[in-house]
CSV table of C-alpha atoms in Angstrom, one decimal:
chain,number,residue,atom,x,y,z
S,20,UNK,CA,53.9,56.3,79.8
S,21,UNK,CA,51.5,56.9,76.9
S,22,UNK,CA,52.6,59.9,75.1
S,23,UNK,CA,49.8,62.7,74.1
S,24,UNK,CA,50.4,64.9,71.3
S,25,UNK,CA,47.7,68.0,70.6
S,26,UNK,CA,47.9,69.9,67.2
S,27,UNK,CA,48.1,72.6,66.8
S,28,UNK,CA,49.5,74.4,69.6
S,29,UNK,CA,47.6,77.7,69.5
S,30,UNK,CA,45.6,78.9,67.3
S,31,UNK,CA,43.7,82.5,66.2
S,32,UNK,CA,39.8,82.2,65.5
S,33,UNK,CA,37.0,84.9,65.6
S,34,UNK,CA,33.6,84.5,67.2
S,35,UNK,CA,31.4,81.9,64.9
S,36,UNK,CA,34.0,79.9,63.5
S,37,UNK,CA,34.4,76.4,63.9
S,38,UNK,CA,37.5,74.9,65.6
S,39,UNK,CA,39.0,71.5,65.4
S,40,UNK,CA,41.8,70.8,67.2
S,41,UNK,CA,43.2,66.8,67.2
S,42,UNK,CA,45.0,64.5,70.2
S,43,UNK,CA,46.8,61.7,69.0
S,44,UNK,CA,48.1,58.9,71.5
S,45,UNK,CA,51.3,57.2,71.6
S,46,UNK,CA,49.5,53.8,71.8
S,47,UNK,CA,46.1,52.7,71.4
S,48,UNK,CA,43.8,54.3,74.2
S,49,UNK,CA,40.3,53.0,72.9
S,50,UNK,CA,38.0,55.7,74.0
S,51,UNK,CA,39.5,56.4,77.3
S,52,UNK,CA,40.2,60.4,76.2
S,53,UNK,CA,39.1,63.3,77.6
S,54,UNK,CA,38.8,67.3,77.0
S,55,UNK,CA,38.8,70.1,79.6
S,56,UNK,CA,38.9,73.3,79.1
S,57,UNK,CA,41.0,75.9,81.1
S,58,UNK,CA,41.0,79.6,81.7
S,59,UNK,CA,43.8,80.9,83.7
S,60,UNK,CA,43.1,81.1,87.6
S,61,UNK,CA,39.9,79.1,87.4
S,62,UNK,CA,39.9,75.2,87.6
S,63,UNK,CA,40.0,73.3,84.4
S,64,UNK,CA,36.4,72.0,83.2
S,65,UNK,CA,35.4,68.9,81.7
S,66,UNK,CA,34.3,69.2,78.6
S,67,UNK,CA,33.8,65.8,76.8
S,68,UNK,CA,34.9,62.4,78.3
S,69,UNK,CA,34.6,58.5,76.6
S,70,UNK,CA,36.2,60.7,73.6
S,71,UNK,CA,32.3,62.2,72.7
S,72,UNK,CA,30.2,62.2,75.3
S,73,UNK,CA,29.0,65.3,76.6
S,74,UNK,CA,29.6,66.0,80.0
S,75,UNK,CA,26.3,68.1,82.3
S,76,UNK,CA,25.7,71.4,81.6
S,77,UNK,CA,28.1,72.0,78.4
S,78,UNK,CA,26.7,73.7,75.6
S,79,UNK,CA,26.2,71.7,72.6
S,80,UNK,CA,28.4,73.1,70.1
S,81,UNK,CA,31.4,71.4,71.8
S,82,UNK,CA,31.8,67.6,70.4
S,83,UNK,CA,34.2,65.2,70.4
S,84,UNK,CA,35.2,62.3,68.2
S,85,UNK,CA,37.3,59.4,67.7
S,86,UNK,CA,39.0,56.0,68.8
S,87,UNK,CA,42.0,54.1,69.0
S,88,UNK,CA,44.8,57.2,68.7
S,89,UNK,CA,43.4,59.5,66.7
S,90,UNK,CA,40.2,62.1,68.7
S,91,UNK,CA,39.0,65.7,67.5
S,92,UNK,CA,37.4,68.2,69.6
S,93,UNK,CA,35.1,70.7,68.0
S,94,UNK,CA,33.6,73.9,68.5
S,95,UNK,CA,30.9,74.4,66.0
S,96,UNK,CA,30.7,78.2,66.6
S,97,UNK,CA,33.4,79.8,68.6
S,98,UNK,CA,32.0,81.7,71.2
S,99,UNK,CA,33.6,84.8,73.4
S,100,UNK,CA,33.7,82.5,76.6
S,101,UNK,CA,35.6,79.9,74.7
S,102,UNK,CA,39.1,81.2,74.2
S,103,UNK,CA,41.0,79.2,77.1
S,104,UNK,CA,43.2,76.5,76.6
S,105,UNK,CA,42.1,73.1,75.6
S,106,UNK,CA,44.0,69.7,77.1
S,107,UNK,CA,43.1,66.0,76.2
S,108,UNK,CA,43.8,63.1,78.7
S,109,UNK,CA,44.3,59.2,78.6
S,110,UNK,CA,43.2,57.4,81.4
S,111,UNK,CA,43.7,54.4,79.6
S,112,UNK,CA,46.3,53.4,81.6
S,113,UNK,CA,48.4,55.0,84.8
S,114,UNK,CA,50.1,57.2,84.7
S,115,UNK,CA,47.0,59.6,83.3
S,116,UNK,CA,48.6,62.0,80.8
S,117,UNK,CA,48.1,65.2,79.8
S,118,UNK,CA,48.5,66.7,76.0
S,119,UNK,CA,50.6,69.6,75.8
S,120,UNK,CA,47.9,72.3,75.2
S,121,UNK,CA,45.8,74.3,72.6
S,122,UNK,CA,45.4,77.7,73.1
S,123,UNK,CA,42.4,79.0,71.9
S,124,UNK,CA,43.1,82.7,71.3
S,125,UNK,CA,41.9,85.7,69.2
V,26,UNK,CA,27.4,70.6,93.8
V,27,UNK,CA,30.2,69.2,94.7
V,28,UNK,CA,33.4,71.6,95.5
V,29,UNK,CA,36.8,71.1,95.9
V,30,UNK,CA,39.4,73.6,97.8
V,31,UNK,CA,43.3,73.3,98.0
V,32,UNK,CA,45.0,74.5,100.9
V,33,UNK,CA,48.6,74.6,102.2
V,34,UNK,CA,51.7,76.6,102.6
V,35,UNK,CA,52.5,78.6,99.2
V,36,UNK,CA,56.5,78.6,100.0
V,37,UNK,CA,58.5,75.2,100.8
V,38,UNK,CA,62.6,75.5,101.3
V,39,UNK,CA,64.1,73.2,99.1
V,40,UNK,CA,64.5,69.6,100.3
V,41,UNK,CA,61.6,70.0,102.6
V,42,UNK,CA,58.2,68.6,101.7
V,43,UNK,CA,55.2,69.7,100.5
V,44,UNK,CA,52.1,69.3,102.3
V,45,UNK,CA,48.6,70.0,100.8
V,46,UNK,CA,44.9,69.8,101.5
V,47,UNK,CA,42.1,69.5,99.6
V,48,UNK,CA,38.9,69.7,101.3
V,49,UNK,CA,35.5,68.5,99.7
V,50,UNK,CA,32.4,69.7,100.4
V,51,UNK,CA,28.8,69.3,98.7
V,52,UNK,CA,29.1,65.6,98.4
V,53,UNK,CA,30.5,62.6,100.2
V,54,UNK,CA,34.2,61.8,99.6
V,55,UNK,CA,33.5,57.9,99.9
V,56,UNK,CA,33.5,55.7,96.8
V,57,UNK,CA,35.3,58.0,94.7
V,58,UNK,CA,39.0,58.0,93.3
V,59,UNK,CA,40.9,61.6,94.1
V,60,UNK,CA,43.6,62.8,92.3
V,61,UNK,CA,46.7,65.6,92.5
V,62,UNK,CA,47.2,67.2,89.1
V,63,UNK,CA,50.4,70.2,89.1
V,64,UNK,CA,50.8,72.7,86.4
V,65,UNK,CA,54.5,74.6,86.4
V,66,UNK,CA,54.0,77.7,85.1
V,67,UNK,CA,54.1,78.0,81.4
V,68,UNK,CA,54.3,74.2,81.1
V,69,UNK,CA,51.1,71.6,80.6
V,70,UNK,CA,49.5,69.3,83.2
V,71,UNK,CA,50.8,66.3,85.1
V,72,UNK,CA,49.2,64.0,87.2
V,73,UNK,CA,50.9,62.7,90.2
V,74,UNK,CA,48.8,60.4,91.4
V,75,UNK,CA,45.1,59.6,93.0
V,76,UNK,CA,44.3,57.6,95.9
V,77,UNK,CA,40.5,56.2,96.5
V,78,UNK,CA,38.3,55.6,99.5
V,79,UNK,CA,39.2,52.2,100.1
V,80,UNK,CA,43.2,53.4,100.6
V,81,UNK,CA,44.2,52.5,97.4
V,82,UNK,CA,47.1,55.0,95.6
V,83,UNK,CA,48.3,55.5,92.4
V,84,UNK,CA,51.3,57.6,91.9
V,85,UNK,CA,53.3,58.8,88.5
V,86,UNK,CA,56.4,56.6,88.4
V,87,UNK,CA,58.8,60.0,88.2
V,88,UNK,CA,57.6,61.2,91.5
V,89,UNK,CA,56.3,57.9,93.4
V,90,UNK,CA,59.6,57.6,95.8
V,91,UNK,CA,58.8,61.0,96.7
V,92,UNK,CA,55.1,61.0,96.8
V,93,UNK,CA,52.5,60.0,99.5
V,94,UNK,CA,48.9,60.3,99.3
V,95,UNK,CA,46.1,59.8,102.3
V,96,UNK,CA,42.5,60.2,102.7
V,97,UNK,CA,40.2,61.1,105.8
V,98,UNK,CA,37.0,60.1,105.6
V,99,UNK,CA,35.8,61.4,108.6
V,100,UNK,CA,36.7,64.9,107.8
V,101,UNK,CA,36.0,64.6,103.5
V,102,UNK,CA,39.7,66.0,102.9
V,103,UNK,CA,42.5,63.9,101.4
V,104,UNK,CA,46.2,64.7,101.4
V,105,UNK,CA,49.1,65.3,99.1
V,106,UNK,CA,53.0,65.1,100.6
V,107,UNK,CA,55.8,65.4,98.5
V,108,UNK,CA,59.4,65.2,100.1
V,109,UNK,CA,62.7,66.7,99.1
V,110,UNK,CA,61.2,69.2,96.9
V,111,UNK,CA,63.4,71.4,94.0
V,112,UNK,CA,62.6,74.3,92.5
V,113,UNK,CA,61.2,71.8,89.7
V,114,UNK,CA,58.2,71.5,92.4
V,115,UNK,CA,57.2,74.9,91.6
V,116,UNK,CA,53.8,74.6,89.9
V,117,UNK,CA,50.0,75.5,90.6
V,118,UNK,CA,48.9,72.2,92.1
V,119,UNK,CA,45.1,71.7,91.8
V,120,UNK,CA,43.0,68.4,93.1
V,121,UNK,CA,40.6,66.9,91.7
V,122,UNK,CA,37.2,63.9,91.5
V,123,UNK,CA,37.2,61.3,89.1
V,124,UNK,CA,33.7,60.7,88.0
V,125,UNK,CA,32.4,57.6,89.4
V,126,UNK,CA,31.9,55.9,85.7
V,127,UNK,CA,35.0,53.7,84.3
V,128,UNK,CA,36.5,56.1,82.4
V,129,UNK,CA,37.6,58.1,84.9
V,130,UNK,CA,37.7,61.3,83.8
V,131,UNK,CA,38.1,64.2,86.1
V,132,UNK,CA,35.3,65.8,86.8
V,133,UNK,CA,35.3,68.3,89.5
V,134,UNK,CA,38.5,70.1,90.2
V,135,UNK,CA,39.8,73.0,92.8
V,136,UNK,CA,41.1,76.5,91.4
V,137,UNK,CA,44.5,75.1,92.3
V,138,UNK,CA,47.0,76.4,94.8
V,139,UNK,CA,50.5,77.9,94.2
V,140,UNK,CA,53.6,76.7,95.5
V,141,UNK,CA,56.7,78.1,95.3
V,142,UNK,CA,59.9,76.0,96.2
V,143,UNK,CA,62.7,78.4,97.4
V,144,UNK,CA,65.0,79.4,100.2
């Protein structure tokens, strides 16, 4: 299985800053990554897929970047709604994985 | 838009099997790939498998001996068992739409339903 690795694990921000957190893969995954966000009790949404594309109806200050192993998500100016847990995934190849979680907190 | 809504018992006795729903609605369940994600509580997400339109199933290689997947068209729901459960089972299991591009990201998703392995 191809091993996903999120850094950091959580991390404490205040409204307008920017946030970066990175995904690194086991093995090469070309752009097959993807972010969701997840708020407890709700279903996880999909931020960015194809490692920067951004999905319908997400607001712009949420980007992602990168290739290979190595992908960045970004929020440009952290807003009240966004502290949730973040989660990358590979569907590179089966089965899918999951990184461990970033939790987005105050 | 399309929706997606778990349903099934929220307690299984140990070495019993899990049986879950997930009913769509707001869009056709045909040409798509569906998937069963499970989150124990306090851990991260795993996928167990997906299964498309045309009957074809992928499952995680630590759960596929215990793991079937089905689809009904007819009735836009597809199906999750999973036999002699633990108390490892335990975990919010949610469903959820690839998008129809190839990367296959997971694009719609149900709030998830709890289920609690125990006697």
């Amino acid at each position: 299985d191809i091993q996903m690795t999120q850094s950091p694990s959580s991390l404490s921000a205040s409204v307008g800053d920017r946030v970066t957190i990175t995904c690194r893969s086991s093995q090469s995954i070309s752009r097959y990554l993807h972010w969701y966000q997840h708020k407890a009790g709700k279903a996880p949404k999909l931020l960015i897929y194809a490692a920067s594309s951004l999905q319908s109806g997400i607001p712009s200050r949420f980007s992602g970047g990168g290739s290979g192993t190595d992908f960045t998500l970004t929020i440009s100016s952290l807003q009240p709604e966004d502290f949730a847990t973040y989660y990358c995934q590979q569907s590179y190849s089966a089965p899918q994985t999951f990184g461990q979680g970033t939790k987005v907190e105050i | 838009q399309v929706q997606l809504q778990e349903s099934g018992p929220g307690l299984v006795k140990p070495s019993e099997t899990l049986s879950l729903t997930c009913s769509v609605s707001g869009g056709s369940i045909s040409d798509f790939y569906w998937a069963w994600i499970r989150q124990p509580a306090g851990k991260g997400l795993e996928c167990i498998g997906r299964v498309s339109t045309t009957g074809s199933t992928n499952y995680n290689p630590s759960l596929t001996s215990r793991v079937t997947m089905s689809i009904n068209t007819s009735k836009n729901l597809f199906s999750l068992n999973l036999r002699s459960v633990t108390a490892a089972d335990t975990a919010v299991y949610y469903c959820a739409r690839e998008s129809d591009s190839d990367w296959h990201a997971l694009e719609y998703w149900g709030q998830g339903a709890l289920v609690t392995v125990s006697s």
